[in-house]
Each structure stands twice: as structure tokens, then as C-alpha cells.
Short mmCIF file of C-alpha atoms in Angstrom, two decimals:
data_model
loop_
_atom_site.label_atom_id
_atom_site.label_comp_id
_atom_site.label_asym_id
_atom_site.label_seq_id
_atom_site.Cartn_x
_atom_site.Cartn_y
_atom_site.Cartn_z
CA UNK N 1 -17.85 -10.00 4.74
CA UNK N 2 -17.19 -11.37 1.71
CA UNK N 3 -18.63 -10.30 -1.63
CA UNK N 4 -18.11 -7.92 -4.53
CA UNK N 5 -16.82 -4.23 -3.86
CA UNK N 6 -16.15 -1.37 -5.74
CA UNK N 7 -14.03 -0.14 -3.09
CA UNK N 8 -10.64 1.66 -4.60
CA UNK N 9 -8.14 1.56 -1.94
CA UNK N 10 -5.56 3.90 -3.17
CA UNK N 11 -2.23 2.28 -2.71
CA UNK N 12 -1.00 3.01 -5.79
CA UNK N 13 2.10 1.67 -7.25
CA UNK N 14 4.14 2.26 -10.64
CA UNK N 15 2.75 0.58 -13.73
CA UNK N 16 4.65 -2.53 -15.00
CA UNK N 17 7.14 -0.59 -17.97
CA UNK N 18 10.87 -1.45 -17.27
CA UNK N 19 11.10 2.50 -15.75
CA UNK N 20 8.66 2.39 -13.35
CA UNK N 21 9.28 -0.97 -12.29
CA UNK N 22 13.16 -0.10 -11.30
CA UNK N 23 11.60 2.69 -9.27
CA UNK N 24 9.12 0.25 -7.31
CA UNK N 25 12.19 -2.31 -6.98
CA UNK N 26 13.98 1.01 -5.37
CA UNK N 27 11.13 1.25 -3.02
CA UNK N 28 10.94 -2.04 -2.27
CA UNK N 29 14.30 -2.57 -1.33
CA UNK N 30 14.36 0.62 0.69
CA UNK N 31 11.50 -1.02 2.84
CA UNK N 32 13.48 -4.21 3.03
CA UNK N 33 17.00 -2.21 4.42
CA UNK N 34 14.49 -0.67 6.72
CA UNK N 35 13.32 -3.27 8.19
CA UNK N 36 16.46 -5.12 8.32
CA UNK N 37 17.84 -1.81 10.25
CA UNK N 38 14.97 -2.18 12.71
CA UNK N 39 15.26 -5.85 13.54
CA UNK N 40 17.44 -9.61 12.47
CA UNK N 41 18.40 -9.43 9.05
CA UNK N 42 16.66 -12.92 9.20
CA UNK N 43 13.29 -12.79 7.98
CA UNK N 44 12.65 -15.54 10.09
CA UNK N 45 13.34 -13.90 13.03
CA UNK N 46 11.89 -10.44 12.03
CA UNK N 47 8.28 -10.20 11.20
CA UNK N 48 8.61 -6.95 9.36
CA UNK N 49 11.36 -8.13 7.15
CA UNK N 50 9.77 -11.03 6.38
CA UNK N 51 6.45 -9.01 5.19
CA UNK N 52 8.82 -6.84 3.25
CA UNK N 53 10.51 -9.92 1.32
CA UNK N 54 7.24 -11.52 0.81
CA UNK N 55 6.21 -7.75 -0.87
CA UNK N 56 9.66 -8.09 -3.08
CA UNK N 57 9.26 -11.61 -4.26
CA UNK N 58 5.27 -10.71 -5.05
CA UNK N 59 6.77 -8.38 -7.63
CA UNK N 60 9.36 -10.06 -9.07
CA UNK N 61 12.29 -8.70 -7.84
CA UNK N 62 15.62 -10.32 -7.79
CA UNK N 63 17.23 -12.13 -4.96
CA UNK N 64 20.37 -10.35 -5.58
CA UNK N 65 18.29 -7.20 -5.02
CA UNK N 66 17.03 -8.63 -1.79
CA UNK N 67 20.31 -10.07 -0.47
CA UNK N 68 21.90 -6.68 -1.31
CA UNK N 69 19.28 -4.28 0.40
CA UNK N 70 18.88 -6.43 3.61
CA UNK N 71 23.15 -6.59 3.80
CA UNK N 72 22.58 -2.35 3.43
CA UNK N 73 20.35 -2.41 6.58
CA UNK N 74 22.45 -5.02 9.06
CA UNK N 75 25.83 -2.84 8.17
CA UNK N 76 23.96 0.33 8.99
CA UNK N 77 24.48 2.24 5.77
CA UNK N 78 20.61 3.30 6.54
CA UNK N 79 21.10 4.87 9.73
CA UNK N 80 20.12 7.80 8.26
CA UNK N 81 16.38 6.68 6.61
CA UNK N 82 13.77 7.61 8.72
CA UNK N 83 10.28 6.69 8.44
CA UNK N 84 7.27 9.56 8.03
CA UNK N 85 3.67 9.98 7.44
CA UNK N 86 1.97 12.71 5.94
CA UNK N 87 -1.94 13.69 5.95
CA UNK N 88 -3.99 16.19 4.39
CA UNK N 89 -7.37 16.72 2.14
CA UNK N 90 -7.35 16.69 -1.65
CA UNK N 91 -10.15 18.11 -3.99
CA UNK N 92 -13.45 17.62 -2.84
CA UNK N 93 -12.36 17.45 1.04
CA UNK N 94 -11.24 13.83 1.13
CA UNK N 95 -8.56 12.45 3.26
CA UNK N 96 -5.17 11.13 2.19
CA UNK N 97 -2.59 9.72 4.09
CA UNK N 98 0.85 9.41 2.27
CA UNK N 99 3.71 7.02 3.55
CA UNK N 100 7.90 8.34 2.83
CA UNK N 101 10.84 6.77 3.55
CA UNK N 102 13.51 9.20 3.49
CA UNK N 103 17.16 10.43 4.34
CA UNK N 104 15.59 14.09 4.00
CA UNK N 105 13.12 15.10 5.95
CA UNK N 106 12.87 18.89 5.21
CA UNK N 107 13.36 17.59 0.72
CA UNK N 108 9.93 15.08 1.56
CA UNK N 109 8.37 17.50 3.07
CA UNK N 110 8.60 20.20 0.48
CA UNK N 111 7.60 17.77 -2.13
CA UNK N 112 4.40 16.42 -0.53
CA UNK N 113 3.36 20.00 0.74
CA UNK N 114 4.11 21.17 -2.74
CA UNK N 115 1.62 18.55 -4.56
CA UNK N 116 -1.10 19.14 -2.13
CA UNK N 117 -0.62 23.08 -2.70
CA UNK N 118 -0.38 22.70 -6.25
CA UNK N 119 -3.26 20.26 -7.25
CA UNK N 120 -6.30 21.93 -4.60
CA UNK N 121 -5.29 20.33 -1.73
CA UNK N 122 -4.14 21.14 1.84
CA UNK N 123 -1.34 19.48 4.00
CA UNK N 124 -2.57 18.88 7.67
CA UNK N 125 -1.00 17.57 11.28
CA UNK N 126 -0.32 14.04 12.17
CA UNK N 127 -3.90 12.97 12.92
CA UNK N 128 -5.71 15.30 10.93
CA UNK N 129 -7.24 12.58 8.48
CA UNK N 130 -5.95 9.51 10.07
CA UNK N 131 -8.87 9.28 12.63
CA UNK N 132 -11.49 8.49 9.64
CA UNK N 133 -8.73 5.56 8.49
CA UNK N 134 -8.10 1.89 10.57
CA UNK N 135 -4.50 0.35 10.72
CA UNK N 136 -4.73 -3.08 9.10
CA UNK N 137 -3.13 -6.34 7.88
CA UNK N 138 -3.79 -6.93 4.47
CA UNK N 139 -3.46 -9.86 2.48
CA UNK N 140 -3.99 -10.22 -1.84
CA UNK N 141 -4.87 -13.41 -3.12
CA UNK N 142 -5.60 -13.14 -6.92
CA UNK N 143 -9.29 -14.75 -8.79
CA UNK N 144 -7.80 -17.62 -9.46
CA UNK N 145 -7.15 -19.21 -5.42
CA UNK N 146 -10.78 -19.82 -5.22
CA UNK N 147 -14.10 -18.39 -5.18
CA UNK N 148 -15.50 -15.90 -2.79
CA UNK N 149 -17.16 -18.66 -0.18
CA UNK N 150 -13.62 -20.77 -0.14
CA UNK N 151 -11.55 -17.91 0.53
CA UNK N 152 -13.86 -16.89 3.08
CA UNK N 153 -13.33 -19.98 4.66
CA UNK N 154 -10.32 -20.28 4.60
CA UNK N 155 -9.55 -16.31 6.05
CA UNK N 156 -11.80 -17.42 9.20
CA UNK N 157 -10.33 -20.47 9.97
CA UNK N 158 -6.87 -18.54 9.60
CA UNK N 159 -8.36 -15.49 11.75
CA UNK N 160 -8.49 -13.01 9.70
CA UNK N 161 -11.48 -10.15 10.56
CA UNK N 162 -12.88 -9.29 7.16
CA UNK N 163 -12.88 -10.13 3.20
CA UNK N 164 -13.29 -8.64 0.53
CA UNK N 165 -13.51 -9.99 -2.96
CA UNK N 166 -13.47 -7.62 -6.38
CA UNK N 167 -14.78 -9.28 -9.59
CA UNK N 168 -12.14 -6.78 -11.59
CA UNK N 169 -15.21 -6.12 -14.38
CA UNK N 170 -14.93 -9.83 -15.69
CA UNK N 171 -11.27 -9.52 -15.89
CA UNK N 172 -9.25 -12.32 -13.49
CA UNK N 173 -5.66 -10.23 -13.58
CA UNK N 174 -7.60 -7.18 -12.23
CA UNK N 175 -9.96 -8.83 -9.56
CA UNK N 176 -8.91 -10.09 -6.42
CA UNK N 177 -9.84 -11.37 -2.95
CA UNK N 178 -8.63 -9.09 -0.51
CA UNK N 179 -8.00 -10.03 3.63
CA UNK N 180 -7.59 -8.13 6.16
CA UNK N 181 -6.37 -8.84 9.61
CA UNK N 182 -5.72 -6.80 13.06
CA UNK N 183 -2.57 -4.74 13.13
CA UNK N 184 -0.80 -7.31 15.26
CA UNK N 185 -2.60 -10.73 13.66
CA UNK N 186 -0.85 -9.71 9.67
CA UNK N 187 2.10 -12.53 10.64
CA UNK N 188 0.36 -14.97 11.82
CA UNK N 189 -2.82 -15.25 9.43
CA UNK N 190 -0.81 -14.82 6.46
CA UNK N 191 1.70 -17.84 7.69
CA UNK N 192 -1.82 -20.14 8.24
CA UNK N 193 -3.04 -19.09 4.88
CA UNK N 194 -0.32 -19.82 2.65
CA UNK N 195 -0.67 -23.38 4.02
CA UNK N 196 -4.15 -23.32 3.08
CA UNK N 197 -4.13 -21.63 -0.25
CA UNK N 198 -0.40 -21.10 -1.41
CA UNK N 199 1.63 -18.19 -1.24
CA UNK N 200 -0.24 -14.44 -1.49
CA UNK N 201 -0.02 -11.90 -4.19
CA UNK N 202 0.82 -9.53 -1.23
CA UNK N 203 0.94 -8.51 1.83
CA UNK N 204 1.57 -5.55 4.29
CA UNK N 205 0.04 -2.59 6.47
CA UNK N 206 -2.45 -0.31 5.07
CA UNK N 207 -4.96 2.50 5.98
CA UNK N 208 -8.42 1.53 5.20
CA UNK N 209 -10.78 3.85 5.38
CA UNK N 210 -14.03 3.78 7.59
CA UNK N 211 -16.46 5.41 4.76
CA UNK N 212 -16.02 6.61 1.54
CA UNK N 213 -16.36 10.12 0.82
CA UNK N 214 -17.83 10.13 -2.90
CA UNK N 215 -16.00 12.42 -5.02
CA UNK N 216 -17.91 13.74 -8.62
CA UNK N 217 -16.91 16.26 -12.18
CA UNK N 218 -13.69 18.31 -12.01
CA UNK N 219 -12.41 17.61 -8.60
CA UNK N 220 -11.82 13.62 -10.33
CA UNK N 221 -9.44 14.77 -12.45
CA UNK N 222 -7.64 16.85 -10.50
CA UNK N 223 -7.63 14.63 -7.24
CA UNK N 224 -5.88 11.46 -9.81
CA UNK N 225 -3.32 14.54 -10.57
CA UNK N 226 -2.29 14.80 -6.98
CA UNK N 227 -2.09 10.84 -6.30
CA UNK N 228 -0.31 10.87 -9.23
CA UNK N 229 2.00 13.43 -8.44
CA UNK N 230 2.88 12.02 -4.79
CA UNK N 231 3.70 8.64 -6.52
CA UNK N 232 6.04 9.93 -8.77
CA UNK N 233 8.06 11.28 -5.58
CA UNK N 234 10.38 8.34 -4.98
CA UNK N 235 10.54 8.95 -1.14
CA UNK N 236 6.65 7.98 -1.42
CA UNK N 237 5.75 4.47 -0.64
CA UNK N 238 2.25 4.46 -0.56
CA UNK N 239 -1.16 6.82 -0.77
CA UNK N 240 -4.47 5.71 0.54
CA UNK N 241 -7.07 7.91 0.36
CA UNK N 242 -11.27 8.18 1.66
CA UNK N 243 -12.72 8.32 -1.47
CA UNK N 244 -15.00 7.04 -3.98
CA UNK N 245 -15.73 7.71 -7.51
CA UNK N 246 -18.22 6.05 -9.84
CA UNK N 247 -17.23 4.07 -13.01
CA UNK N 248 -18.12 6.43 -15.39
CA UNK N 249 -16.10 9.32 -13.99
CA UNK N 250 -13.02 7.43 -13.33
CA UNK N 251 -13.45 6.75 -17.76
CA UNK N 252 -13.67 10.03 -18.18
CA UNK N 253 -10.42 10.06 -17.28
CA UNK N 254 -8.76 8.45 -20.15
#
């Protein structure tokens, strides 16, 4: 379980300058108004909200931000957000599942089938690509909470199903331990490790795929284009995708 992996789960966010931060803090709080919509605005008494918080104060974001976005969702100002997922293959056949939050279903769905069309891709049904993906808990510690056998450990004893740790080439602030959970567990394991080893990095649902699909030359660049593209939309909140490219192509890119 645990160990070094060069798997690239593709849940990209913005980078870190001051204009693609605001546009993850406009995600972010759109996630938090969700889930206050859904449930209590008390994140004690509303698992989701709580993971959505936790996401928010992992990046920095102001309590006045999170105050405000969880006061949108209890009044009902986002009655009319709806949740949607969208699946399709990219260059080189792989699968990609893409996460919007939206007050427009018809504007999303132009967008994403747009970026697929335009970058070699094709948009598919619900379940077209999701089969080759598992629904998971995941939890990010970074380097620094301890090596590999202690945060092992410690994601057993919590009950968590599998680890993974990334080295990050050397480099602590790009490494990390990664933990992931059942679907229903995420709560719960992520409460028992914070005792344990302090609050996460992150944590949240993602699509982890069951193999990687190893993608090689031209198709590279034009896949990143795609991801890239479907990031930029700011109804997207996440893309993971099946595939896998070596070190040396993915340095050709810059």
C-alpha cells in the first residue's frame, strides 16, 4: 500500500497567482453554498459541509468568504445550482470525468462538449468512462507529517483502505502522502487522523482510476490542452482522468 508512485491523478486546480486563486476561492465557496443548500449550515452537523470547509481553510481562504457562502446556501439564493458530471475520451482514448457546478445546464454543457470537440476528444453518456474509475475518500497529508511507514500506520489504525506516498522528485512542497478511504468511511477516518497527525492538507471525493492508460508524442500535448481548457471553465470543479505519461514527455511540455 504504501510506497512511492508516479501516479498523476488529474484534479487539477488553478496555480497560486492572485487571479487564479480568486477563481479557486469562487469554486470553493460555490461547493461550500452547495453543500450548505443540501444539508445544516453547521458543519458539525453536515458531513459534506464540513469536507467542503476543511477544502476552504486548506487553501487559505477567508472566513468571511466561508461565513458568506454557507449564509448564500441556508437562505436559498442557490436554489438554482445544480450539480453535473460529464465523461468522455481525450487524445489517445483515455477517460476523463469532469465535475460542474452550475446555474446553466445547457451554457456547461456547450463548454465541456466544445473542449472535448476542439482538442481530439469525444463527449460520452453518464457511465461511459466512469466504470474504469472507483468513488473514493481522499485524504492529503504533505512530506513533512511523517514518513511513509508512520503514515501507514496511522491510515490503518484510522481505517483507511489504501496509501499512497509521492517523493515529489526530492522536493517536500510537491510530494505528499496520499489516503484514501471508502465512499462512506471519508468522515470518519479523516476525524481519527487529524487526532493522530494534525489537520490534512485536504480532503474530499475523487475518481481514481483502476489502471492507467499510458499516453506517448503528440497526443501529450494536446491531451494537457484539453485539461487545461476544462479548468479554465469556472463551472468546472475538478478533472480526473486514466492516464499516464512518463517524465520525459510531460518536460517536453515546457
Amino acid at each position: 500500500m504504501a510506497g512511492h508512485s508516479k501516479f498523476k491523478n488529474i484534479m487539477h486546480k488553478k496555480g497560486r497567482a492572485d487571479a487564479a486563486r480568486s477563481k479557486l476561492f469562487s469554486k470553493l465557496s460555490r461547493d461550500i453554498t452547495i453543500a450548505a443548500k443540501m444539508g445544516m449550515p453547521d458543519p458539525a452537523m453536515n458531513s459534506r459541509l464540513r469536507l467542503a470547509v476543511s477544502m476552504a481553510k486548506a487553501e487559505s481562504m477567508p472566513k468571511e468568504n466561508i461565513e458568506r457562502a454557507i449564509k448564500k446556501g441556508a437562505s436559498g439564493e442557490a436554489d438554482n445550482m445544480e450539480e453535473i458530471r460529464y465523461e468522455g475520451r481525450g487524445p489517445g482514448g483515455i477517460g476523463l470525468i469532469v465535475e460542474a457546478l452550475t446555474d446553466n445546464r445547457n451554457r456547461t454543457a456547450g463548454n465541456v462538449r466544445s473542449f472535448f470537440t476542439k482538442f481530439g476528444g469525444q463527449m460520452g453518456d453518464t457511465n461511459s468512462v466512469a466504470f474504469m474509475f472507483d468513488r473514493l475518500g481522499e485524504i492529503k497529508y504533505p512530506l513533512k507529517a511523517g514518513d511513509a511507514d508512520k503514515i501507514f500506520e496511522a491510515a490503518i489504525e484510522a481505517g483507511a483502505s489504501d496509501v499512497e506516498t509521492e517523493l515529489g522528485d526530492g522536493d517536500e512542497d510537491e510530494g505528499g502522502h496520499i489516503i484514501y478511504t471508502s465512499f462512506e468511511d471519508l468522515n470518519e477516518v479523516a476525524e481519527a487522523l487529524s487526532k493522530i497527525l494534525g489537520d490534512p492538507k485536504s480532503t474530499g471525493f475523487v475518481w481514481k482510476p483502476q489502471s492507467l492508460t499510458p499516453v506517448t508524442g503528440d497526443p501529450v500535448r494536446t491531451l494537457m490542452k484539453l485539461i487545461d481548457a476544462l479548468n479554465d471553465d469556472d463551472d468546472v470543479q475538478n478533472v480526473y482522468g486514466n492516464f499516464e505519461i512518463s517524465d520525459e514527455d510531460y518536460e517536453a511540455l515546457s
